Amino acid sequence: MKLLWIAAWLAASAVHAQTRWTLATGYGENSFHTTNIVRFASDVERLTGGALKVAVHPNNALVKLADIPQAVQDGRIQAGESIMTGMAKAFPIAGADAIPFVVGSYADAKRLWVLQRPLIERHFAQRGLKALYAVPWPPQGLYTRKPVASASDFKGTRMRTYNATTVRIAGLLGAIPVDVPMVEVNQALGSGRIDNMITSAVTGVENEAWRHIGYFHEINAWFPKNIVFVNRRAFDALSPLQQQSVLQASADAEARGWAASEAASKSSLRELQARGMKVERAPPEFEAALKRMGEKFSREWIRDVGHEANQLFVPYYFQR
């Protein structure tokens, strides 16, 4: 009887000692990012022996995407996921993700993240945050109605734009910028409002781009990353072993997420081809023009951000 009482007391103590985190993300349940986060939460619970449980709230259900960093910083929730480009106002170094035609492959994107991470962590620490892991979206490609030989082919065409960067790209190519939300892309293509657009192969599959457009050029314009982070006080409140478990689950989630992103990109490219689209690299002359454009964007960004931008791009360009 005494042994039963002790066992019951220990079980009750374990339940009482369980720590619960709330993690908010703005992305849907079927996004590979969200699927990865759910796996991360499961790994945390397993590695901590149930001592830490992470409840994942996707699809803007708990906190809107733009408000997640502040909610985590304030301690209203313990953890969250945001797209890094959306954090660039508070953390300018995160804006490196939005500079086009600088990162040309997953290997380049990973090298940039290795250099970017300590700078992000330094800024996060000043705001009471801790970075756990980051995973890129598939790269942005170029959809066109006609084959492309050079930048001059875009003069007078209508290019879909959705932010300041895409507006500038359209202007530099001599195209007419047309602001079109993603939910209206199919209608805009079908009605002839736009002739070309920059977005990922994954998005093209989701929107059945082959119904209206025939060419996809793998220009790998940029690799925007989502980052998962936690309130620093919540992390510090864990035992050393629990902290190590969270970091292990984070490292596993990062490796798994990068692989999932690349797999999603490859499968989407195959789907575009299977649907009759021509999928190819941009011609050398056009690629050279895009590279010059990327150098222009990066110089302007370094000028705006200052010394810290050099800490990122000097080693990125010269320590290959």
Coordinates of C-alpha atoms in Angstrom, one line a residue:
M1 CA 0.0 0.0 0.0
K2 CA 2.8 2.4 0.9
L3 CA 4.5 1.6 -2.4
L4 CA 1.3 2.4 -4.3
W5 CA 1.1 5.7 -2.5
I6 CA 4.7 6.6 -3.3
A7 CA 4.1 5.7 -7.0
A8 CA 1.0 7.9 -7.1
W9 CA 2.9 10.8 -5.4
L10 CA 5.7 10.5 -7.9
A11 CA 3.3 10.5 -10.9
A12 CA 1.5 13.5 -9.5
S13 CA 4.7 15.3 -9.0
A14 CA 5.9 14.6 -12.5
V15 CA 2.6 16.0 -13.9
H16 CA 2.9 19.0 -11.7
A17 CA 6.5 19.6 -12.8
Q18 CA 5.6 19.5 -16.5
T19 CA 6.4 22.8 -18.3
R20 CA 4.2 23.9 -21.1
W21 CA 5.2 26.2 -24.0
T22 CA 2.8 27.7 -26.5
L23 CA 4.3 28.1 -30.0
A24 CA 2.5 30.3 -32.6
T25 CA 2.9 30.3 -36.4
G26 CA 1.1 32.1 -39.1
Y27 CA 1.4 29.3 -41.6
G28 CA -1.2 26.6 -42.3
E29 CA -1.2 23.0 -41.0
N30 CA -0.2 21.6 -44.4
S31 CA 2.9 23.8 -44.8
F32 CA 6.1 21.8 -44.6
H33 CA 7.3 24.4 -42.1
T34 CA 4.4 23.7 -39.8
T35 CA 4.7 19.9 -40.3
N36 CA 8.4 20.3 -39.2
I37 CA 7.4 22.4 -36.2
V38 CA 4.9 19.7 -35.0
R39 CA 7.7 17.2 -35.3
F40 CA 10.0 19.5 -33.4
A41 CA 7.4 19.7 -30.6
S42 CA 7.1 15.9 -30.5
D43 CA 10.9 15.5 -30.3
V44 CA 11.1 18.0 -27.5
E45 CA 8.5 16.1 -25.4
R46 CA 10.2 12.8 -26.2
L47 CA 13.8 14.0 -25.4
T48 CA 12.7 15.7 -22.2
G49 CA 10.8 12.6 -21.0
G50 CA 7.6 14.6 -21.1
A51 CA 8.9 17.3 -18.8
L52 CA 8.4 20.0 -21.6
K53 CA 5.4 20.0 -23.8
V54 CA 5.1 22.4 -26.8
A55 CA 1.6 23.2 -28.0
V56 CA 1.7 24.4 -31.7
H57 CA -0.9 26.9 -32.9
P58 CA -0.8 27.3 -36.7
N59 CA -2.6 29.4 -39.3
N60 CA -2.7 32.7 -37.3
A61 CA -5.1 31.1 -34.9
L62 CA -3.5 32.4 -31.7
V63 CA -1.3 35.3 -32.8
K64 CA -1.1 37.0 -36.2
L65 CA 2.2 36.3 -38.0
A66 CA 3.3 40.0 -37.9
D67 CA 2.7 40.1 -34.1
I68 CA 4.4 36.9 -33.1
P69 CA 7.9 38.3 -32.4
Q70 CA 6.5 40.9 -30.0
A71 CA 4.2 38.3 -28.3
V72 CA 7.2 36.1 -27.6
Q73 CA 9.4 39.0 -26.5
D74 CA 6.6 40.1 -24.0
G75 CA 6.2 36.5 -22.7
R76 CA 2.6 36.3 -23.8
I77 CA 3.6 33.1 -25.6
Q78 CA 6.9 31.2 -25.1
A79 CA 7.8 30.5 -28.7
G80 CA 7.0 31.4 -32.3
E81 CA 7.9 31.2 -36.0
S82 CA 8.3 34.2 -38.3
I83 CA 9.6 34.9 -41.8
M84 CA 12.9 36.7 -41.3
T85 CA 12.2 39.3 -43.9
G86 CA 9.2 40.4 -41.9
M87 CA 11.5 41.1 -38.9
A88 CA 13.9 43.3 -40.8
K89 CA 12.6 46.5 -39.4
A90 CA 13.5 45.4 -35.8
F91 CA 16.5 43.3 -36.9
P92 CA 18.0 44.8 -40.0
I93 CA 20.5 41.9 -40.5
A94 CA 17.5 39.7 -41.1
G95 CA 16.8 41.7 -44.3
A96 CA 19.7 40.0 -46.0
D97 CA 17.2 37.3 -46.9
A98 CA 15.3 39.7 -49.2
I99 CA 18.3 40.8 -51.3
P100 CA 17.8 39.3 -54.7
F101 CA 20.2 37.5 -56.9
V102 CA 22.9 37.1 -54.2
V103 CA 22.2 33.5 -53.0
G104 CA 22.0 31.1 -55.9
S105 CA 21.7 27.7 -54.4
Y106 CA 20.7 25.9 -51.2
A107 CA 24.5 25.5 -50.4
D108 CA 24.9 29.3 -50.7
A109 CA 21.8 29.9 -48.6
K110 CA 23.2 27.6 -45.9
R111 CA 26.5 29.4 -46.0
L112 CA 24.7 32.7 -45.6
W113 CA 22.7 31.4 -42.6
V114 CA 25.9 30.2 -40.9
L115 CA 27.3 33.7 -41.1
Q116 CA 24.0 35.4 -40.4
R117 CA 23.1 33.4 -37.3
P118 CA 25.5 34.8 -34.7
L119 CA 24.4 38.3 -35.7
I120 CA 20.8 37.4 -35.4
E121 CA 21.4 35.8 -32.0
R122 CA 23.2 38.9 -30.8
H123 CA 20.2 41.1 -31.6
F124 CA 17.7 38.5 -30.3
A125 CA 19.6 38.4 -27.0
Q126 CA 19.1 42.2 -26.6
R127 CA 15.3 41.7 -27.0
G128 CA 15.0 38.7 -24.7
L129 CA 14.8 36.2 -27.5
K130 CA 16.7 33.0 -28.4
A131 CA 16.9 31.6 -31.9
L132 CA 16.3 27.9 -32.2
Y133 CA 16.5 27.1 -35.9
A134 CA 15.8 28.5 -39.4
V135 CA 14.5 26.8 -42.6
P136 CA 14.3 28.4 -46.1
W137 CA 11.4 28.5 -48.4
P138 CA 12.1 27.0 -51.9
P139 CA 13.8 29.6 -54.1
Q140 CA 12.0 32.1 -56.2
G141 CA 11.9 31.5 -59.9
L142 CA 10.7 33.5 -63.0
Y143 CA 7.5 32.6 -64.9
T144 CA 7.2 34.1 -68.4
R145 CA 4.7 33.7 -71.3
K146 CA 7.6 33.7 -73.8
P147 CA 11.2 32.4 -73.8
V148 CA 13.7 34.9 -72.4
A149 CA 17.1 35.6 -74.0
S150 CA 18.1 38.9 -72.3
A151 CA 16.8 41.6 -69.9
S152 CA 15.6 43.6 -72.9
D153 CA 12.8 41.0 -73.4
F154 CA 11.0 42.4 -70.4
K155 CA 10.6 46.0 -71.7
G156 CA 7.0 46.9 -71.9
T157 CA 5.8 43.6 -70.4
R158 CA 3.6 43.5 -67.3
M159 CA 5.3 42.0 -64.2
R160 CA 3.5 40.9 -61.1
T161 CA 4.8 42.8 -58.0
Y162 CA 4.0 42.4 -54.3
N163 CA 6.7 44.4 -52.4
A164 CA 9.3 47.2 -52.9
T165 CA 11.9 44.8 -54.1
T166 CA 9.8 43.3 -56.9
V167 CA 8.7 46.8 -57.9
R168 CA 12.4 47.8 -58.3
I169 CA 13.2 44.6 -60.2
A170 CA 10.4 45.4 -62.7
G171 CA 11.6 48.9 -63.1
L172 CA 15.2 47.8 -63.7
L173 CA 14.1 45.4 -66.3
G174 CA 11.9 48.0 -68.0
A175 CA 8.7 46.1 -67.2
I176 CA 5.5 47.6 -66.0
P177 CA 4.9 46.7 -62.3
V178 CA 1.4 45.4 -61.5
D179 CA 0.5 44.8 -57.9
V180 CA -1.3 41.5 -57.6
P181 CA -1.9 39.5 -54.4
M182 CA -1.2 35.8 -54.6
V183 CA -4.9 34.9 -54.3
E184 CA -5.5 36.9 -57.6
V185 CA -2.6 35.5 -59.6
N186 CA -4.6 33.0 -61.6
Q187 CA -7.2 35.6 -62.5
A188 CA -4.5 38.1 -63.4
L189 CA -2.7 35.6 -65.7
G190 CA -5.9 34.4 -67.3
S191 CA -7.1 38.0 -68.1
G192 CA -3.7 39.1 -69.3
R193 CA -3.1 41.6 -66.5
I194 CA 0.4 40.2 -66.0
D195 CA 2.9 38.5 -68.4
N196 CA 5.5 37.4 -66.0
M197 CA 6.1 37.0 -62.2
I198 CA 8.7 35.9 -59.7
T199 CA 7.6 33.3 -57.2
S200 CA 8.6 29.7 -56.3
A201 CA 7.9 26.5 -58.2
V202 CA 5.8 25.4 -55.2
T203 CA 3.6 28.4 -55.5
G204 CA 3.3 27.8 -59.2
V205 CA 2.1 24.3 -58.6
E206 CA -0.4 25.4 -56.0
N207 CA -1.8 28.0 -58.4
E208 CA -1.7 25.7 -61.5
A209 CA 0.4 28.3 -63.4
W210 CA 0.6 26.0 -66.4
R211 CA -2.9 26.9 -67.3
H212 CA -1.8 30.4 -68.4
I213 CA 2.0 30.5 -68.7
G214 CA 4.6 28.3 -70.4
Y215 CA 8.0 29.0 -69.1
F216 CA 9.7 28.7 -65.7
H217 CA 13.3 30.0 -65.3
E218 CA 15.4 28.8 -62.4
I219 CA 16.9 32.1 -61.4
N220 CA 16.9 31.3 -57.6
A221 CA 16.2 35.0 -56.9
W222 CA 16.2 34.6 -53.1
F223 CA 15.8 32.0 -50.4
P224 CA 13.7 33.6 -47.6
K225 CA 13.9 31.8 -44.3
N226 CA 11.5 31.2 -41.5
I227 CA 13.0 31.3 -38.0
V228 CA 11.7 29.6 -34.9
F229 CA 12.6 31.3 -31.6
V230 CA 11.8 31.3 -27.9
N231 CA 11.5 33.7 -25.0
R232 CA 14.9 33.7 -23.3
R233 CA 13.5 33.7 -19.8
A234 CA 11.4 30.6 -20.7
F235 CA 14.4 28.9 -22.1
D236 CA 16.6 29.8 -19.1
A237 CA 14.0 28.4 -16.7
L238 CA 14.6 24.9 -18.1
S239 CA 17.1 22.6 -16.5
P240 CA 20.4 22.2 -18.3
L241 CA 19.4 18.8 -19.6
Q242 CA 16.1 20.1 -20.8
Q243 CA 17.9 23.0 -22.6
Q244 CA 20.2 20.5 -24.3
S245 CA 17.1 18.5 -25.4
V246 CA 15.5 21.6 -26.9
L247 CA 18.8 22.5 -28.8
Q248 CA 19.1 18.9 -30.1
A249 CA 15.5 18.9 -31.3
S250 CA 16.2 22.3 -32.9
A251 CA 19.3 21.0 -34.7
D252 CA 17.3 18.0 -36.0
A253 CA 14.4 20.3 -37.1
E254 CA 16.8 22.6 -39.0
A255 CA 18.4 19.7 -40.9
R256 CA 15.1 18.1 -41.6
G257 CA 13.5 21.4 -42.7
W258 CA 16.3 22.2 -45.2
A259 CA 15.9 18.8 -46.7
A260 CA 12.2 19.1 -46.9
S261 CA 12.4 22.5 -48.6
E262 CA 14.8 21.2 -51.3
A263 CA 12.6 18.1 -51.8
A264 CA 9.5 20.4 -52.2
S265 CA 11.4 22.5 -54.7
K266 CA 12.5 19.5 -56.8
S267 CA 9.1 17.8 -56.8
S268 CA 7.4 21.1 -57.8
L269 CA 9.8 21.5 -60.7
R270 CA 9.0 18.0 -61.9
E271 CA 5.3 18.8 -61.6
L272 CA 5.6 21.9 -63.7
Q273 CA 7.5 19.9 -66.4
A274 CA 4.9 17.1 -66.3
R275 CA 2.2 19.7 -66.9
G276 CA 3.9 20.9 -70.1
M277 CA 5.9 23.9 -68.9
K278 CA 9.4 24.5 -70.1
V279 CA 11.7 24.5 -67.0
E280 CA 15.2 25.8 -67.6
R281 CA 18.0 28.0 -66.3
A282 CA 18.1 31.5 -67.5
P283 CA 20.3 32.2 -70.5
P284 CA 23.9 33.3 -69.6
E285 CA 23.4 36.9 -70.8
F286 CA 20.3 37.3 -68.6
E287 CA 21.9 35.6 -65.6
A288 CA 24.8 38.0 -65.9
A289 CA 22.3 40.9 -65.9
L290 CA 20.6 39.5 -62.8
K291 CA 24.0 39.1 -61.0
R292 CA 24.8 42.8 -61.7
M293 CA 21.4 43.7 -60.3
G294 CA 22.1 41.6 -57.2
E295 CA 25.4 43.5 -56.7
K296 CA 23.6 46.7 -56.9
F297 CA 21.0 45.7 -54.3
S298 CA 23.6 44.3 -51.9
R299 CA 25.7 47.5 -52.1
E300 CA 22.6 49.6 -51.3
W301 CA 21.7 47.3 -48.4
I302 CA 25.2 47.5 -47.0
R303 CA 25.1 51.3 -47.2
D304 CA 21.8 51.3 -45.3
V305 CA 22.6 48.8 -42.7
G306 CA 26.2 49.8 -42.1
H307 CA 29.2 47.9 -40.5
E308 CA 27.2 44.8 -39.5
A309 CA 26.2 44.2 -43.2
N310 CA 29.9 44.0 -44.0
Q311 CA 30.4 41.5 -41.2
L312 CA 28.0 39.3 -43.2
F313 CA 28.8 39.9 -46.8
V314 CA 32.6 40.3 -46.7
P315 CA 33.0 36.7 -45.6
Y316 CA 30.1 35.5 -47.7
Y317 CA 31.7 36.8 -50.9
F318 CA 35.4 36.3 -50.1
Q319 CA 35.6 33.2 -47.8
R320 CA 34.2 30.5 -50.1

